[in-house]
XYZ file of C-alpha atoms in Angstrom:
432
model
C 0.104 47.418 -17.365
C 0.555 50.873 -16.000
C 4.137 52.114 -15.822
C 5.146 53.946 -13.821
C 7.817 56.375 -12.360
C 8.614 55.483 -8.611
C 8.240 58.742 -6.584
C 7.619 59.455 -3.203
C 4.025 59.994 -4.253
C 3.362 57.536 -6.597
C 4.735 54.636 -4.312
C 2.994 56.620 -0.910
C -0.497 56.284 -3.653
C 0.441 52.664 -4.319
C 0.837 51.409 -0.750
C -2.120 53.615 0.186
C -4.290 51.052 -2.633
C -2.438 47.850 -0.873
C -3.229 48.390 2.685
C -6.784 49.556 1.068
C -6.327 45.278 0.333
C -6.320 44.088 4.290
C -9.350 42.391 6.112
C -9.083 44.576 8.674
C -10.586 47.184 6.579
C -13.750 45.536 5.995
C -15.698 46.395 8.434
C -19.395 45.611 6.669
C -18.376 41.982 7.187
C -17.591 42.207 10.624
C -21.204 41.647 12.205
C -21.965 39.105 9.677
C -19.057 36.856 11.038
C -19.757 38.245 14.932
C -23.615 36.634 14.334
C -22.092 33.454 13.026
C -19.436 32.801 15.517
C -22.244 33.770 18.503
C -24.285 31.584 16.636
C -21.617 28.323 16.396
C -20.375 29.207 20.197
C -23.798 28.282 21.321
C -25.199 25.775 19.403
C -22.442 23.549 18.057
C -23.423 21.353 15.680
C -26.995 22.622 15.108
C -25.395 25.862 13.954
C -22.232 23.927 12.009
C -24.862 21.846 10.102
C -26.904 24.784 9.648
C -24.675 27.291 7.986
C -23.277 24.367 6.019
C -26.935 24.052 4.388
C -27.194 27.878 3.731
C -23.650 28.440 2.237
C -22.521 25.326 0.868
C -25.521 23.817 0.052
C -24.866 20.485 1.775
C -26.767 18.666 4.600
C -24.290 17.029 7.383
C -24.767 15.387 10.454
C -22.990 14.679 13.291
C -22.193 11.143 11.373
C -21.446 12.798 8.434
C -19.391 15.622 9.341
C -15.658 13.890 9.765
C -14.134 11.984 6.710
C -13.745 8.506 6.850
C -11.041 6.487 6.376
C -12.868 5.003 3.592
C -13.775 8.303 2.157
C -9.788 9.125 1.994
C -8.975 5.466 0.357
C -11.446 6.711 -2.668
C -9.522 10.017 -2.707
C -6.197 8.294 -3.566
C -7.799 6.903 -6.215
C -9.618 9.568 -8.257
C -6.300 11.292 -8.175
C -3.379 10.604 -11.553
C -0.718 8.590 -9.005
C 1.811 11.070 -10.673
C 0.075 13.926 -8.340
C 0.216 11.843 -5.826
C 4.170 11.024 -6.091
C 4.487 14.524 -6.531
C 2.810 15.624 -3.334
C 4.903 13.221 -1.402
C 8.156 14.609 -3.217
C 6.791 17.975 -1.818
C 5.780 16.950 1.602
C 9.639 15.318 2.139
C 11.431 18.699 1.246
C 8.600 20.611 3.254
C 9.628 18.176 6.321
C 13.286 18.463 6.036
C 12.979 22.413 5.436
C 10.972 22.425 8.706
C 13.266 19.520 10.728
C 15.953 22.180 10.957
C 13.779 24.736 12.597
C 13.045 22.173 15.798
C 14.367 23.914 19.080
C 15.072 22.293 21.898
C 14.659 23.188 25.715
C 17.735 24.104 27.496
C 18.808 24.241 31.001
C 22.160 26.629 32.415
C 23.423 26.028 35.957
C 25.840 28.257 38.043
C 28.004 27.145 41.475
C 26.161 28.854 44.102
C 22.390 27.109 42.525
C 20.939 29.267 40.053
C 19.315 27.133 37.569
C 18.324 29.086 34.361
C 15.809 27.609 31.197
C 13.220 27.118 28.863
C 10.885 24.230 27.978
C 10.085 24.022 24.767
C 6.311 22.428 24.184
C 4.559 21.741 21.477
C 0.513 22.764 21.957
C -1.754 20.103 22.256
C -4.671 20.257 19.749
C -3.598 22.719 15.986
C -6.751 23.849 13.836
C -6.002 23.691 9.892
C -8.270 25.358 7.719
C -8.075 25.127 4.084
C -10.027 27.488 1.922
C -12.259 26.087 -1.584
C -13.698 28.340 -3.639
C -11.895 29.990 -6.601
C -9.436 26.687 -6.645
C -8.470 24.203 -4.473
C -4.912 24.703 -2.739
C -3.570 20.574 -1.886
C -0.123 22.505 -1.038
C -1.510 24.653 1.523
C -2.323 21.561 3.207
C 0.778 20.372 3.162
C 2.111 23.452 4.713
C -0.168 23.872 7.797
C -0.108 20.420 8.743
C 3.757 19.032 8.460
C 4.910 21.622 10.401
C 2.415 20.775 13.503
C 3.444 17.729 13.153
C 7.408 18.522 13.005
C 7.054 20.595 16.326
C 5.364 17.679 18.170
C 1.376 18.707 18.029
C -0.451 15.855 19.416
C -3.598 16.298 17.449
C -3.962 17.866 13.988
C -7.488 18.893 12.969
C -8.368 20.277 9.706
C -11.072 22.346 8.449
C -12.688 22.625 4.742
C -15.862 23.203 2.809
C -17.359 20.259 1.383
C -19.763 20.433 -2.283
C -22.954 20.024 -2.102
C -23.185 16.116 -2.124
C -20.731 16.207 1.117
C -17.198 16.023 -0.326
C -14.180 17.015 -0.476
C -11.498 17.520 -2.973
C -9.696 14.668 -3.681
C -6.527 16.581 -3.839
C -7.309 18.418 -0.165
C -7.971 14.369 1.448
C -4.923 13.100 0.084
C -2.930 15.928 0.899
C -4.073 15.715 4.515
C -3.253 11.791 4.792
C 0.329 12.432 3.291
C 0.743 14.953 6.146
C -0.294 13.806 8.851
C -3.278 14.973 9.349
C -5.425 13.473 12.184
C -8.952 14.334 11.337
C -10.232 15.822 8.507
C -14.125 17.995 9.058
C -16.058 18.908 6.312
C -16.424 22.256 7.590
C -15.890 25.548 6.168
C -16.377 29.622 6.438
C -16.356 31.607 9.544
C -18.439 28.613 10.626
C -15.050 26.451 10.783
C -13.552 28.399 12.149
C -15.556 29.362 15.369
C -16.413 25.396 15.615
C -12.260 24.753 16.533
C -11.937 28.512 18.379
C -15.213 27.278 20.581
C -15.337 23.527 19.974
C -18.851 22.200 19.079
C -20.606 18.131 19.779
C -18.044 16.939 16.739
C -14.825 19.237 15.772
C -12.576 19.880 19.094
C -11.678 22.934 20.321
C -8.245 23.619 19.843
C -5.233 25.892 20.498
C -3.960 27.261 16.939
C -5.518 27.814 14.188
C -3.595 28.344 10.732
C -3.914 28.257 7.079
C -5.533 31.161 4.333
C -9.023 31.803 3.862
C -11.739 34.653 1.893
C -12.491 37.736 4.127
C -15.253 35.814 6.443
C -11.997 32.930 7.519
C -10.268 36.186 7.884
C -12.361 38.397 10.336
C -13.090 35.067 12.158
C -9.935 34.702 12.938
C -9.476 37.957 14.021
C -12.466 37.656 16.150
C -11.441 34.432 17.889
C -7.757 35.268 18.749
C -7.401 35.334 22.545
C -9.976 32.395 22.973
C -7.451 30.436 20.741
C -4.179 31.198 18.693
C -3.806 32.230 15.056
C -1.165 32.201 12.941
C -1.805 35.652 11.210
C -5.227 37.698 9.805
C -4.281 37.056 5.985
C -4.824 39.255 3.079
C -4.834 38.521 -0.985
C -1.397 37.606 -1.932
C 0.872 39.251 -3.907
C 4.401 39.874 -5.592
C 6.810 42.147 -5.779
C 9.973 41.703 -8.091
C 12.820 43.570 -8.074
C 14.722 43.402 -11.258
C 17.626 45.181 -13.559
C 18.212 45.621 -17.199
C 19.970 41.928 -17.179
C 16.222 40.007 -16.250
C 14.453 38.253 -18.589
C 10.980 40.152 -19.135
C 9.173 36.841 -20.209
C 10.315 35.017 -17.286
C 9.384 38.111 -15.083
C 6.243 38.428 -16.389
C 5.233 35.057 -15.721
C 5.997 35.192 -12.703
C 4.194 38.440 -12.038
C 0.800 36.878 -13.541
C 1.556 33.926 -11.250
C 0.207 35.622 -8.491
C -2.168 38.170 -10.125
C -4.315 34.868 -10.832
C -5.221 33.841 -7.344
C -7.488 37.134 -7.057
C -8.898 40.316 -8.732
C -7.602 41.680 -5.301
C -3.915 40.194 -5.592
C -0.937 42.344 -6.468
C 1.550 42.270 -8.606
C 4.178 44.964 -8.549
C 7.322 44.868 -10.813
C 10.141 47.645 -9.011
C 12.779 48.470 -11.682
C 15.609 50.573 -13.111
C 15.508 49.772 -16.938
C 12.630 51.043 -18.709
C 13.276 49.124 -21.377
C 12.558 46.002 -19.666
C 9.039 47.382 -18.045
C 8.002 47.616 -21.423
C 9.104 44.363 -22.706
C 7.372 42.978 -19.398
C 4.227 44.914 -20.569
C 4.250 42.971 -24.530
C 4.770 39.814 -22.626
C 2.002 39.717 -19.905
C -0.549 41.008 -22.903
C 0.702 37.881 -24.767
C 0.390 35.711 -21.859
C -3.101 37.065 -21.511
C -4.369 35.739 -24.559
C -3.561 32.131 -22.957
C -3.696 32.142 -19.769
C -7.617 30.426 -18.547
C -7.549 32.854 -15.631
C -6.971 35.756 -17.594
C -10.490 38.051 -16.451
C -9.083 37.605 -12.800
C -5.328 38.345 -13.670
C -7.142 41.596 -15.845
C -8.727 42.754 -12.839
C -5.728 41.915 -10.363
C -3.359 44.173 -12.817
C -5.813 46.775 -13.087
C -6.508 47.637 -9.798
C -3.415 46.669 -8.108
C -0.432 45.579 -10.650
C 2.431 48.849 -11.351
C 5.760 48.186 -13.369
C 7.788 51.203 -11.336
C 10.846 52.345 -13.474
C 13.128 53.825 -10.246
C 16.326 55.615 -10.657
C 19.271 53.485 -9.032
C 18.702 50.074 -7.138
C 19.016 51.577 -3.605
C 15.901 53.126 -4.243
C 14.316 49.730 -5.461
C 14.757 48.641 -2.263
C 13.884 51.525 -0.459
C 10.722 51.127 -1.919
C 11.030 47.080 -1.950
C 11.263 47.367 1.871
C 8.089 49.778 2.476
C 6.108 47.953 0.583
C 7.356 44.706 2.616
C 5.709 42.100 -0.087
C 4.836 38.503 0.858
C 6.813 37.357 -1.960
C 10.011 38.862 -3.156
C 11.928 38.125 -6.484
C 15.834 39.309 -6.787
C 16.472 39.417 -10.672
C 19.327 41.713 -11.254
C 23.165 40.687 -11.393
C 24.443 40.330 -8.006
C 20.712 39.107 -6.595
C 22.569 38.051 -3.337
C 24.004 42.003 -2.905
C 20.348 43.337 -3.507
C 19.186 40.580 -0.644
C 21.684 41.516 2.181
C 19.702 45.006 1.754
C 16.378 43.566 2.161
C 14.652 43.924 5.642
C 11.212 43.006 5.081
C 9.640 40.265 2.671
C 8.164 36.842 3.489
C 9.830 34.838 1.146
C 12.837 35.807 -1.048
C 13.497 34.247 -4.337
C 16.952 34.520 -6.008
C 17.436 34.721 -9.504
C 16.413 33.657 -12.890
C 15.522 30.170 -11.767
C 13.728 30.479 -8.681
C 10.397 31.550 -9.418
C 8.011 32.076 -7.061
C 5.399 28.606 -7.533
C 8.840 27.230 -6.881
C 8.023 27.991 -3.211
C 4.454 27.480 -3.377
C 4.545 23.635 -4.196
C 7.891 22.226 -4.247
C 11.345 23.594 -1.960
C 10.549 23.491 0.912
C 9.752 26.818 2.689
C 6.649 27.609 3.921
C 3.939 29.160 1.342
C 1.712 30.363 4.438
C 3.520 34.439 4.281
C 2.729 37.899 6.244
C 0.713 39.887 3.687
C -0.397 43.339 3.753
C 3.296 44.693 5.057
C 2.957 42.740 7.570
C 6.060 41.176 6.785
C 7.541 44.031 8.398
C 7.160 42.270 11.733
C 5.531 38.990 10.977
C 7.881 35.238 10.051
C 6.778 32.797 7.809
C 4.417 29.604 9.207
C 6.836 27.306 10.574
C 7.802 25.110 13.624
C 7.679 28.304 15.829
C 3.873 28.968 15.561
C 3.021 25.193 16.838
C 5.298 25.577 20.143
C 5.303 27.628 23.746
C 8.283 28.524 25.828
C 8.509 28.593 29.145
C 11.054 30.042 31.426
C 12.936 28.240 34.250
C 13.739 29.560 37.131
C 15.639 28.165 40.089
C 17.535 30.296 42.751
C 19.288 28.391 46.250
C 19.126 30.613 49.272
C 22.967 31.311 49.063
C 22.151 32.224 45.334
C 19.453 34.518 46.310
C 20.738 36.041 49.447
C 23.496 38.205 47.115
C 20.461 39.609 45.415
C 17.560 39.989 47.649
C 18.570 43.611 48.875
C 18.155 44.701 44.893
C 15.324 42.606 44.224
C 13.318 44.730 47.131
C 14.586 48.524 45.936
C 13.704 47.515 42.980
C 9.958 46.540 43.500
C 9.761 49.491 46.603
C 10.769 51.939 43.285
C 7.290 50.060 41.506
C 5.879 51.370 44.957
C 5.213 47.225 45.057
C 5.814 46.287 49.040
C 4.153 43.009 48.418
C 6.587 42.144 45.716
C 9.354 43.317 47.645
C 7.850 41.741 50.835
C 7.462 37.800 49.237
C 11.988 38.160 48.703
C 12.272 40.202 52.416
C 10.445 37.736 54.461
C 12.753 35.263 53.531
C 15.732 36.538 54.973
C 14.214 38.587 58.243
C 15.092 36.038 60.443
C 10.906 35.584 61.575
C 10.758 31.988 60.397
């Protein structure tokens, strides 16, 4: 793996390469996705069935598109009972963490009759997308559905691509059941996003779509935004490790590879003050690649988007980390909590040698659906907040409004909005 001096020029080149991975840059697929969305919007189930036949080689009907209770029970029988128990433990951790995010409505009052507040309301219907393809991710099911359930969403549906025989992965079905999904549909790709955004005869229209997917799913979410809400336009996975000479190079190498194995476009970056550590990490990576099952994917990822940056000071590393704004950030230094206080931009932060990134992917409780491609500068992890709406509450008595009506009228008049001013003034002009 390449070792590079951390200079402003090298950092800029790396960031430019990383940003090219963003789904918003893959304009060559936009027309294809736009056509799929238009087809589903116009033809509903008919289009979904045809697209599933084309892309997933699966023949569906209105009677088979939805996963039945019997199919879910069969999925339980297919899985190792020990794995089912682990999923239940992970679900409990995820539920406990997200329950702390729940917000309540509130009201304040004054003696002269002003009532102000905020009404918190969960969205009515949410749609969760779970990808297939290179790997199956029951963990993503838990991370999507449990926050929605915790927020109080009334109806949670899940879409995931089936195989040619019309089955979805057993792990996906069981995880959806454990998490509390109400309905599961055998639909993948851009057609699934369009079906949830606009509704079909079989699949309900949802208020918000969450969950990761391939480039077609990401572009479909982007194009459907406005007709439905979305969590984000997610890009390939990424990890950034800040480490000093105290870090264990074997641990650091293993953690970098944990994300590189996702996709040839995944990114793995080390920022360190120790050239010796960088060299040791590179050697450890070479050793791991001799045995890991997804070594070829990892090599492609590291060749394209892997960097071992060596900088002069910890402050230089922190500045680079904040500029990159990685999805996952590990801090493996002598004083990781001190470094953490200087971090402004990161999706999830893992502190210390025994807080490896997969701990967050599967088990600890915080959500693993995180901002990518630098969007941690302004986006947060998926959570309860994404499944609620907030309505402002305003009530003034006549006495309270009389005290301030002149101020409001003056403000409106200065904006040239005389009807606004009049709406206030008529209440005090003595004519009614």
